[in-house]
Amino acid sequence: MVSGGGCIDDDIVTVLWTAEQLSDKVAEMASQITQDFDDSSDSPVIVGVATGAFMFMADLVRKVKLPVTVDFVRAESYASGTVSSGSPKISCDVKLDVSGKHVILVEDIVDTGNTVARLVSYLEGKGSTSVSVCTLLDKPARREVNLKLLGDGKFYSGFQCPDSFVVGYGLDFNEQYRNLPYIGVLKPEIYK
Ligand code: 5GP
């Protein structure tokens, strides 16, 4: 049961990364992206995976010192709860034409890898020159898919996440907790 009122911080058992640590990591990742795409003749398209990546995406693009275009895609992998469905569906497409473009797909977390693998092949199918993945969190313990990036695609990963269900900084449980400025582990009694 998600808390009805009161303080959402009370539902967090441990803070894993504070707002300041997140900000420092995002700056580091943005600077790496700036360096890696500085020579490219065409400005990259940065595609955020809604809704979870919205906060990371907003902070990241402000720190990328390159001309970029920005779009979102939506993939549904959880009906609700905390277990990935394994067969993500693309429920909202990109609006921009990504053919012949370098795409940087921005994710909140890569867990089983099914969502990102599906999106990468989808964007490659649209004729992108390369598809890179930029995820704030990587949870390798539960990986089911060995991600293959074609072309010059790169994999940027912020923090390695323990095998716990985390919320905050865009990440939700039943659409709640996205507005926490930090990332923390949700008390198991909230979702059990
Ligand atoms: P995957 O397809 O890699 O299993 O799952 C990716 C999606 O699952 C992420 O975009 C995210 O929405 C969700 N997800 C995976 N692990 C967590 C977690 O610990 N917390 C939250 N809030 N979402 C997660």
mmCIF file with all atom_site columns, C-alpha atoms and ligand atoms in Angstrom, residues 49-53 75 77-78 81-88 107-117 137 139 142-144 161-168 170-174 176 178 184, ligand 1:
data_model
loop_
_atom_site.group_PDB
_atom_site.id
_atom_site.type_symbol
_atom_site.label_atom_id
_atom_site.label_alt_id
_atom_site.label_comp_id
_atom_site.label_asym_id
_atom_site.label_entity_id
_atom_site.label_seq_id
_atom_site.pdbx_PDB_ins_code
_atom_site.Cartn_x
_atom_site.Cartn_y
_atom_site.Cartn_z
_atom_site.occupancy
_atom_site.B_iso_or_equiv
_atom_site.pdbx_formal_charge
_atom_site.auth_seq_id
_atom_site.auth_comp_id
_atom_site.auth_asym_id
_atom_site.auth_atom_id
_atom_site.pdbx_PDB_model_num
ATOM   1  C CA  . VAL A 1 49  ? 12.538 6.517   -21.943 1.00 0.00 ? 49  VAL A CA  1
ATOM   2  C CA  . ALA A 1 50  ? 9.393  7.866   -20.290 1.00 0.00 ? 50  ALA A CA  1
ATOM   3  C CA  . THR A 1 51  ? 8.430  8.171   -17.602 1.00 0.00 ? 51  THR A CA  1
ATOM   4  C CA  . GLY A 1 52  ? 11.262 6.990   -15.373 1.00 0.00 ? 52  GLY A CA  1
ATOM   5  C CA  . ALA A 1 53  ? 14.090 8.818   -17.167 1.00 0.00 ? 53  ALA A CA  1
ATOM   6  C CA  . ALA A 1 75  ? 7.958  1.358   -23.219 1.00 0.00 ? 75  ALA A CA  1
ATOM   7  C CA  . SER A 1 77  ? 7.503  -3.363  -18.984 1.00 0.00 ? 77  SER A CA  1
ATOM   8  C CA  . TYR A 1 78  ? 5.704  -3.383  -15.631 1.00 0.00 ? 78  TYR A CA  1
ATOM   9  C CA  . GLY A 1 81  ? 4.346  -3.898  -8.901  1.00 0.00 ? 81  GLY A CA  1
ATOM   10 C CA  . THR A 1 82  ? 8.048  -4.642  -8.907  1.00 0.00 ? 82  THR A CA  1
ATOM   11 C CA  . VAL A 1 83  ? 8.571  -7.566  -11.310 1.00 0.00 ? 83  VAL A CA  1
ATOM   12 C CA  . SER A 1 84  ? 9.414  -6.872  -14.960 1.00 0.00 ? 84  SER A CA  1
ATOM   13 C CA  . SER A 1 85  ? 7.003  -8.450  -17.471 1.00 0.00 ? 85  SER A CA  1
ATOM   14 C CA  . GLY A 1 86  ? 9.821  -9.504  -19.817 1.00 0.00 ? 86  GLY A CA  1
ATOM   15 C CA  . SER A 1 87  ? 8.036  -8.417  -23.015 1.00 0.00 ? 87  SER A CA  1
ATOM   16 C CA  . PRO A 1 88  ? 8.106  -4.614  -23.126 1.00 0.00 ? 88  PRO A CA  1
ATOM   17 C CA  . GLU A 1 107 ? 17.195 5.120   -19.322 1.00 0.00 ? 107 GLU A CA  1
ATOM   18 C CA  . ASP A 1 108 ? 16.681 5.363   -15.577 1.00 0.00 ? 108 ASP A CA  1
ATOM   19 C CA  . ILE A 1 109 ? 17.695 1.763   -14.918 1.00 0.00 ? 109 ILE A CA  1
ATOM   20 C CA  . VAL A 1 110 ? 18.668 -1.334  -16.867 1.00 0.00 ? 110 VAL A CA  1
ATOM   21 C CA  . ASP A 1 111 ? 17.417 -4.364  -14.972 1.00 0.00 ? 111 ASP A CA  1
ATOM   22 C CA  . THR A 1 112 ? 16.741 -7.547  -17.012 1.00 0.00 ? 112 THR A CA  1
ATOM   23 C CA  . GLY A 1 113 ? 17.820 -5.557  -20.106 1.00 0.00 ? 113 GLY A CA  1
ATOM   24 C CA  . ASN A 1 114 ? 14.660 -6.472  -22.031 1.00 0.00 ? 114 ASN A CA  1
ATOM   25 C CA  . THR A 1 115 ? 13.387 -2.903  -22.350 1.00 0.00 ? 115 THR A CA  1
ATOM   26 C CA  . VAL A 1 116 ? 16.618 -1.390  -23.554 1.00 0.00 ? 116 VAL A CA  1
ATOM   27 C CA  . ALA A 1 117 ? 17.339 -4.297  -25.944 1.00 0.00 ? 117 ALA A CA  1
ATOM   28 C CA  . LEU A 1 137 ? 21.569 2.818   -12.881 1.00 0.00 ? 137 LEU A CA  1
ATOM   29 C CA  . LYS A 1 139 ? 21.349 -3.706  -12.025 1.00 0.00 ? 139 LYS A CA  1
ATOM   30 C CA  . ARG A 1 142 ? 19.010 -9.613  -12.853 1.00 0.00 ? 142 ARG A CA  1
ATOM   31 C CA  . ARG A 1 143 ? 20.246 -9.324  -16.451 1.00 0.00 ? 143 ARG A CA  1
ATOM   32 C CA  . GLU A 1 144 ? 18.553 -11.686 -18.926 1.00 0.00 ? 144 GLU A CA  1
ATOM   33 C CA  . CYS A 1 161 ? 22.511 -0.733  -8.350  1.00 0.00 ? 161 CYS A CA  1
ATOM   34 C CA  . PRO A 1 162 ? 22.091 -3.488  -5.752  1.00 0.00 ? 162 PRO A CA  1
ATOM   35 C CA  . ASP A 1 163 ? 19.369 -6.073  -6.358  1.00 0.00 ? 163 ASP A CA  1
ATOM   36 C CA  . SER A 1 164 ? 16.717 -4.105  -4.442  1.00 0.00 ? 164 SER A CA  1
ATOM   37 C CA  . PHE A 1 165 ? 13.686 -2.165  -5.615  1.00 0.00 ? 165 PHE A CA  1
ATOM   38 C CA  . VAL A 1 166 ? 14.667 1.498   -5.735  1.00 0.00 ? 166 VAL A CA  1
ATOM   39 C CA  . VAL A 1 167 ? 12.612 4.664   -6.168  1.00 0.00 ? 167 VAL A CA  1
ATOM   40 C CA  . GLY A 1 168 ? 13.145 8.403   -6.510  1.00 0.00 ? 168 GLY A CA  1
ATOM   41 C CA  . GLY A 1 170 ? 12.126 9.656   -11.642 1.00 0.00 ? 170 GLY A CA  1
ATOM   42 C CA  . LEU A 1 171 ? 11.833 6.027   -10.559 1.00 0.00 ? 171 LEU A CA  1
ATOM   43 C CA  . ASP A 1 172 ? 8.414  5.027   -9.251  1.00 0.00 ? 172 ASP A CA  1
ATOM   44 C CA  . PHE A 1 173 ? 6.389  2.449   -7.468  1.00 0.00 ? 173 PHE A CA  1
ATOM   45 C CA  . ASN A 1 174 ? 2.796  2.553   -8.751  1.00 0.00 ? 174 ASN A CA  1
ATOM   46 C CA  . GLN A 1 176 ? 4.544  7.390   -6.734  1.00 0.00 ? 176 GLN A CA  1
ATOM   47 C CA  . ARG A 1 178 ? 9.195  9.926   -8.717  1.00 0.00 ? 178 ARG A CA  1
ATOM   48 C CA  . GLY A 1 184 ? 16.575 5.022   -2.150  1.00 0.00 ? 184 GLY A CA  1
HETATM 49 P P1  . 5GP B 2 .   ? 14.128 -4.165  -17.701 1.00 0.00 ? 1   5GP B P1  1
HETATM 50 O O1  . 5GP B 2 .   ? 13.373 -4.318  -18.976 1.00 0.00 ? 1   5GP B O1  1
HETATM 51 O O2  . 5GP B 2 .   ? 15.592 -3.857  -17.876 1.00 0.00 ? 1   5GP B O2  1
HETATM 52 O O3  . 5GP B 2 .   ? 13.899 -5.365  -16.807 1.00 0.00 ? 1   5GP B O3  1
HETATM 53 O O4  . 5GP B 2 .   ? 13.444 -3.036  -16.895 1.00 0.00 ? 1   5GP B O4  1
HETATM 54 C C1  . 5GP B 2 .   ? 13.610 -1.741  -17.173 1.00 0.00 ? 1   5GP B C1  1
HETATM 55 C C2  . 5GP B 2 .   ? 12.544 -0.922  -16.487 1.00 0.00 ? 1   5GP B C2  1
HETATM 56 O O5  . 5GP B 2 .   ? 12.089 -1.566  -15.290 1.00 0.00 ? 1   5GP B O5  1
HETATM 57 C C3  . 5GP B 2 .   ? 13.103 0.395   -16.068 1.00 0.00 ? 1   5GP B C3  1
HETATM 58 O O6  . 5GP B 2 .   ? 12.965 1.359   -17.059 1.00 0.00 ? 1   5GP B O6  1
HETATM 59 C C4  . 5GP B 2 .   ? 12.283 0.708   -14.836 1.00 0.00 ? 1   5GP B C4  1
HETATM 60 O O7  . 5GP B 2 .   ? 11.122 1.376   -15.230 1.00 0.00 ? 1   5GP B O7  1
HETATM 61 C C5  . 5GP B 2 .   ? 11.898 -0.636  -14.266 1.00 0.00 ? 1   5GP B C5  1
HETATM 62 N N1  . 5GP B 2 .   ? 12.724 -1.017  -13.115 1.00 0.00 ? 1   5GP B N1  1
HETATM 63 C C6  . 5GP B 2 .   ? 13.672 -1.975  -13.023 1.00 0.00 ? 1   5GP B C6  1
HETATM 64 N N2  . 5GP B 2 .   ? 14.211 -2.041  -11.791 1.00 0.00 ? 1   5GP B N2  1
HETATM 65 C C7  . 5GP B 2 .   ? 13.590 -1.089  -11.070 1.00 0.00 ? 1   5GP B C7  1
HETATM 66 C C8  . 5GP B 2 .   ? 13.726 -0.621  -9.720  1.00 0.00 ? 1   5GP B C8  1
HETATM 67 O O8  . 5GP B 2 .   ? 14.513 -1.091  -8.879  1.00 0.00 ? 1   5GP B O8  1
HETATM 68 N N3  . 5GP B 2 .   ? 12.904 0.396   -9.371  1.00 0.00 ? 1   5GP B N3  1
HETATM 69 C C9  . 5GP B 2 .   ? 12.014 0.974   -10.215 1.00 0.00 ? 1   5GP B C9  1
HETATM 70 N N4  . 5GP B 2 .   ? 11.275 1.961   -9.739  1.00 0.00 ? 1   5GP B N4  1
HETATM 71 N N5  . 5GP B 2 .   ? 11.869 0.578   -11.489 1.00 0.00 ? 1   5GP B N5  1
HETATM 72 C C10 . 5GP B 2 .   ? 12.659 -0.435  -11.913 1.00 0.00 ? 1   5GP B C10 1
#
